[in-house]
Tab-separated table of C-alpha atoms in Angstrom:
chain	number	residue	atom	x	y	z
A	2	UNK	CA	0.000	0.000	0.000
A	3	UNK	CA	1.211	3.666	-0.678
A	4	UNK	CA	0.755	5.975	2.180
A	5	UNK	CA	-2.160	7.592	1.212
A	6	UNK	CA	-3.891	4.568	0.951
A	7	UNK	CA	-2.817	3.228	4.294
A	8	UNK	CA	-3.906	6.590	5.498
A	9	UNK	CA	-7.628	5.734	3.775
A	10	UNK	CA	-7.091	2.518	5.541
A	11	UNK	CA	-6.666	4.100	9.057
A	12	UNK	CA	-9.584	6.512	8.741
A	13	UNK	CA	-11.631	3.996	7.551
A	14	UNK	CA	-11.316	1.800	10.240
A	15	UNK	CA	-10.878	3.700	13.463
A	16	UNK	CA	-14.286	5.422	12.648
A	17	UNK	CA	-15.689	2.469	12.929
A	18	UNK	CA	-13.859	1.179	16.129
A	19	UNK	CA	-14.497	5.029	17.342
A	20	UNK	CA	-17.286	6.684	16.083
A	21	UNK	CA	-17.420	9.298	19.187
A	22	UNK	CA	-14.308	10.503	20.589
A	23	UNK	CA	-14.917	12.213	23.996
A	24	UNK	CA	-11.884	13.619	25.286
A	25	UNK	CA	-10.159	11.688	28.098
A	26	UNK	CA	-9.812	14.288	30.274
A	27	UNK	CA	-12.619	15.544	32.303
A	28	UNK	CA	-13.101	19.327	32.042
A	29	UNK	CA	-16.047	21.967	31.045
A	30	UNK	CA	-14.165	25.093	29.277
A	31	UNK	CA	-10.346	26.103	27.890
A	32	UNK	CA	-9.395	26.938	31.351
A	33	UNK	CA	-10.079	23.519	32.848
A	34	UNK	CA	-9.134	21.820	29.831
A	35	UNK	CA	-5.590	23.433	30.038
A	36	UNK	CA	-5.071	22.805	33.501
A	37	UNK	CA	-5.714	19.057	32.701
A	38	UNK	CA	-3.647	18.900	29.875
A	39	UNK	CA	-0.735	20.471	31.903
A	40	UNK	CA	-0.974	17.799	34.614
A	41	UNK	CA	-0.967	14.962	32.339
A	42	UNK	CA	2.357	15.149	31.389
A	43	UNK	CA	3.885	11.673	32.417
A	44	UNK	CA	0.632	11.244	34.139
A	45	UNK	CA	-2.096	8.709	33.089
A	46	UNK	CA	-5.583	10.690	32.586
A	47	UNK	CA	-6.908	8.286	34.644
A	48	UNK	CA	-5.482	9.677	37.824
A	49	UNK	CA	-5.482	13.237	36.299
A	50	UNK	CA	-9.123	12.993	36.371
A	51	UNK	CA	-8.935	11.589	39.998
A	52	UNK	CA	-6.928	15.069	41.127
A	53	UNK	CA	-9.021	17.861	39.141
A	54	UNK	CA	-12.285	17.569	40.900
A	55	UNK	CA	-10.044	18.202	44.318
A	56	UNK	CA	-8.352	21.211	42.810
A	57	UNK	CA	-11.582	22.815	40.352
A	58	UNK	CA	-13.531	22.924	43.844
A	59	UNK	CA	-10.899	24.824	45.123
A	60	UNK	CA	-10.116	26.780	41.985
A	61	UNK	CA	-11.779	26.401	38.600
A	62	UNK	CA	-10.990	29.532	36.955
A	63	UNK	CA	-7.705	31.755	37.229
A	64	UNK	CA	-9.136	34.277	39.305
A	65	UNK	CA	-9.337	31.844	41.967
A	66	UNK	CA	-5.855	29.464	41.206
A	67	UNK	CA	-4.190	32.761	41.696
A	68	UNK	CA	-5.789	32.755	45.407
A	69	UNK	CA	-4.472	30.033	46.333
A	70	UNK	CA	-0.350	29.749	47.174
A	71	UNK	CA	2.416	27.549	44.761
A	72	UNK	CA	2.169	25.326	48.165
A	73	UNK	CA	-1.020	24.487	48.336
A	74	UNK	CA	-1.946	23.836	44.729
A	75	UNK	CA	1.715	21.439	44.671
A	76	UNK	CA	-0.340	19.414	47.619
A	77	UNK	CA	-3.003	18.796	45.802
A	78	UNK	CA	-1.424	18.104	42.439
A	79	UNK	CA	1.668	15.487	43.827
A	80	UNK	CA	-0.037	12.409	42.693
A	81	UNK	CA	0.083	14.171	39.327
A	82	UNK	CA	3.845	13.802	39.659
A	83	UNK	CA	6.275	16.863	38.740
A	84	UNK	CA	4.088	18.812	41.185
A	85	UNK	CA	6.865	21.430	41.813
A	86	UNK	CA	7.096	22.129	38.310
A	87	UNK	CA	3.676	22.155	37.456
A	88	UNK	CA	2.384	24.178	40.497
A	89	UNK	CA	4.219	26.682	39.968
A	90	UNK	CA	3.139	26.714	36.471
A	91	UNK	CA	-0.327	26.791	36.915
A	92	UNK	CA	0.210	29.358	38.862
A	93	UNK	CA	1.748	31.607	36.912
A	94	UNK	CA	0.033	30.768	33.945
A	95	UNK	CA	-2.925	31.991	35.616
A	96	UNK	CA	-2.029	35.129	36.557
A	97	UNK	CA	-0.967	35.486	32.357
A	98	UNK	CA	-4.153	34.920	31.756
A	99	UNK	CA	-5.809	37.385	34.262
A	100	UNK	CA	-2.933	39.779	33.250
A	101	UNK	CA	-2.724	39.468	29.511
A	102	UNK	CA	-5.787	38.069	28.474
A	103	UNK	CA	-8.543	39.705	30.570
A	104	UNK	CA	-9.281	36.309	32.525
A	105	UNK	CA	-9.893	34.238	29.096
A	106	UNK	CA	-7.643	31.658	27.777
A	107	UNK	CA	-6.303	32.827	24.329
A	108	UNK	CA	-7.293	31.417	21.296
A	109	UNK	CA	-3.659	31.515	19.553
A	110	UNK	CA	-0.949	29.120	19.868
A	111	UNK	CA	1.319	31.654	20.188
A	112	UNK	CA	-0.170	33.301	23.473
A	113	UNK	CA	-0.774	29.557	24.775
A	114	UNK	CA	2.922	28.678	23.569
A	115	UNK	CA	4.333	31.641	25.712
A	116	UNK	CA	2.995	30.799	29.144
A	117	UNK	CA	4.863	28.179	31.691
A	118	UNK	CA	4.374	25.074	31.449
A	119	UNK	CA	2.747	24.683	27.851
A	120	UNK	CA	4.263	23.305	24.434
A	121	UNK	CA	3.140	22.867	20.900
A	122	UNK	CA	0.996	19.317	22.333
A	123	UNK	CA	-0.747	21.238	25.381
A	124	UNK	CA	-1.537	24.416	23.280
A	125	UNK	CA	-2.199	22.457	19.836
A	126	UNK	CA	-4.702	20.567	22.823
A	127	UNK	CA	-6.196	23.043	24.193
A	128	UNK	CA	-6.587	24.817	20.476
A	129	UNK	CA	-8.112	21.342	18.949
A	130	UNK	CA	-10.795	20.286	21.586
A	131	UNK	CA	-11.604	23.648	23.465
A	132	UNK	CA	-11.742	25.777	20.005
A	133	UNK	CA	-12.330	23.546	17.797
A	134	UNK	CA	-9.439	24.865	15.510
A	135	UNK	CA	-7.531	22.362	13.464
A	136	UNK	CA	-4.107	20.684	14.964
A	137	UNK	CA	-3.027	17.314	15.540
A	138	UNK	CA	-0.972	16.907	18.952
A	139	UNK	CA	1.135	14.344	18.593
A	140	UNK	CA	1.688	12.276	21.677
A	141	UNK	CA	3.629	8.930	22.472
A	142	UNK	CA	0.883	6.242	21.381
A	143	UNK	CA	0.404	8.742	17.796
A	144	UNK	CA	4.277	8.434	17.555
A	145	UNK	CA	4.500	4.828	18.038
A	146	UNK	CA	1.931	4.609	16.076
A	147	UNK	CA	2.175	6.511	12.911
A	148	UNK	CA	5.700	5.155	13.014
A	149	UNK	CA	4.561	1.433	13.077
A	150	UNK	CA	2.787	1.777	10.338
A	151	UNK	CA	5.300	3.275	8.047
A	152	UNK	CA	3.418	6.997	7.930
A	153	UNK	CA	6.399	8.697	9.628
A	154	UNK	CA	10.408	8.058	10.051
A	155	UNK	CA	9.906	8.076	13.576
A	156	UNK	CA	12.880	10.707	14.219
A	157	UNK	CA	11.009	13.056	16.517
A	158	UNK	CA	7.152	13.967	17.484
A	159	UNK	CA	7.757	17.115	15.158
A	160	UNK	CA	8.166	14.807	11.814
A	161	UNK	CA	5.596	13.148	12.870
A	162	UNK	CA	3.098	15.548	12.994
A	163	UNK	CA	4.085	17.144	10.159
A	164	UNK	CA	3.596	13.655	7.964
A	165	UNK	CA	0.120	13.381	9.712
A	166	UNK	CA	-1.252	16.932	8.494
A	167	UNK	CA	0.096	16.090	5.067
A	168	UNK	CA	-1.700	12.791	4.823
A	169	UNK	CA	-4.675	13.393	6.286
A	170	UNK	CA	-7.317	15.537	5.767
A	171	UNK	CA	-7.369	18.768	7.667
A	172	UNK	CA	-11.131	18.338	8.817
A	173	UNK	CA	-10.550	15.152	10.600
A	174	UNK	CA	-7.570	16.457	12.544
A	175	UNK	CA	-9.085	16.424	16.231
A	176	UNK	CA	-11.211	13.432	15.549
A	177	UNK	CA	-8.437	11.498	14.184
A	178	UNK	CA	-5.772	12.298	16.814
A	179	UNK	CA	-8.312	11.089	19.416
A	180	UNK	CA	-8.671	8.102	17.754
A	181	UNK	CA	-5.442	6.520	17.403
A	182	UNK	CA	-4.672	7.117	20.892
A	183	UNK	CA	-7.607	5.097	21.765
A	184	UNK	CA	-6.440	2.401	19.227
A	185	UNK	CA	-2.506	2.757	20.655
A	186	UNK	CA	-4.431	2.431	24.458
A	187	UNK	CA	-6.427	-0.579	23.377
A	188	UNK	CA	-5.142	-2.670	20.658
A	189	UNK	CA	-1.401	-1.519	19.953
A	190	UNK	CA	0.729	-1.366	23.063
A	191	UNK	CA	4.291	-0.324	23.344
A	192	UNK	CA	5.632	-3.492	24.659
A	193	UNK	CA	4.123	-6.926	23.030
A	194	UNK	CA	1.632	-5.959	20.648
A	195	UNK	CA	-0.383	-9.071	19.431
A	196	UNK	CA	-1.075	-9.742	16.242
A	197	UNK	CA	-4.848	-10.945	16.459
A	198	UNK	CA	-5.238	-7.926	18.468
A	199	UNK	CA	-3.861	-4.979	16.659
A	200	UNK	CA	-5.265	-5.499	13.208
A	201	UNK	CA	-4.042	-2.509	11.593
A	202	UNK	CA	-0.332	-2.787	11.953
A	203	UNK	CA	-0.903	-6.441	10.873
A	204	UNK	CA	-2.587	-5.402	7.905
A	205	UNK	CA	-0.279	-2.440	6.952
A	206	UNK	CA	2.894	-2.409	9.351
A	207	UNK	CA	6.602	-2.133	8.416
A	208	UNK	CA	8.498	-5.136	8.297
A	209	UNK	CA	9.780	-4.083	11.769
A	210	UNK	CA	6.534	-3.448	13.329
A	211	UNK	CA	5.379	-6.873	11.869
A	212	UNK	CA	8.669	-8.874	13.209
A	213	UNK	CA	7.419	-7.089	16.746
A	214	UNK	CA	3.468	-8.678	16.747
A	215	UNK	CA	3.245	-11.832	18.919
């Protein structure tokens, strides 16, 4: 198969494994969405979505994050892991908000690119799923992915999205990005993947991903 027709082959099939595509993380506007992002950085979602409901009764928007002190939001946040980094982030990202933005998170991947704690995957994010613009944040089950399947060299997560926003189409960016890291979560793991399990790299895997299935 040529790219673009394993890149048919993808769409095709992970709309029908994944019709709906809710975002993992629990949240209700940018501001939440962002703070949930930013804390799921070598965190599962899972517990991510165990910590927010502590910390959005305390402080849901920025007005109120920047009430509370570094200390206390790092205590609530530890499970998270990198809670000294991220507190303080969060922190300060509010009061950029407040400060720069009149209390509203910015629509622009530049503004969200400037503030602490957030790269091109937490902006592009944040830009995909809380304003509907198109981007397609690349993270490690996308990279394994695409890269198993012979749509990307692999180098880096920057390659790699640029490959996926040439092969597929621009209106199906946030679906799609959703979608293969439910497939990657539930059919293509990083370690062991099983053949009678994760159909698609079976059916249009590189030699190496194929030498890899059990």
């Amino acid at each position: 198969m040529t790219k673009k027709e394993k890149a048919r082959y993808v769409i095709d099939e992970l709309e029908k494994l994944y019709p709906e595509t809710p975002v993992p993380l629990d949240h209700w506007d940018a501001y939440t969405l962002l703070i949930s992002v930013l804390l799921s950085a070598q965190c599962t979602d899972e517990r991510v979505n165990k910590i927010t409901p502590i910390l959005f009764r305390r402080a849901s928007r920025p007005q109120d994050m920047i009430k509370l002190s570094v200390e206390e939001i790092r205590d609530i946040i530890k499970p998270c892991g990198l809670s000294p980094r991220k507190s303080q982030a969060i922190y300060d990202l509010s009061h950029m908000i407040i400060d720069l933005h009149g209390g509203e998170v910015p629509a622009s991947f530049e503004d969200l690119e400037k503030m602490p704690g957030v790269g091109h995957k937490t902006a592009s994010v944040v830009m995909s799923q809380a304003f509907g613009v198109p981007a397609f944040p690349v993270d490690t089950h996308i990279h394994r992915l695409m890269t198993r399947w012979g749509l990307t060299s692999g180098k880096n997560v920057e390659e790699t999205e640029a490959d996926a926003k040439k092969l597929f189409p621009r209106d199906l960016w946030n679906k799609l990005h959703l979608q293969i890291i439910f497939y990657g979560r539930s059919h293509s793991p990083a370690r062991s993947p099983k053949r009678d399990i994760d159909y698609i790299t079976a059916t249009i895997g590189t030699k190496k991903a194929l030498e890899e299935l059990k």
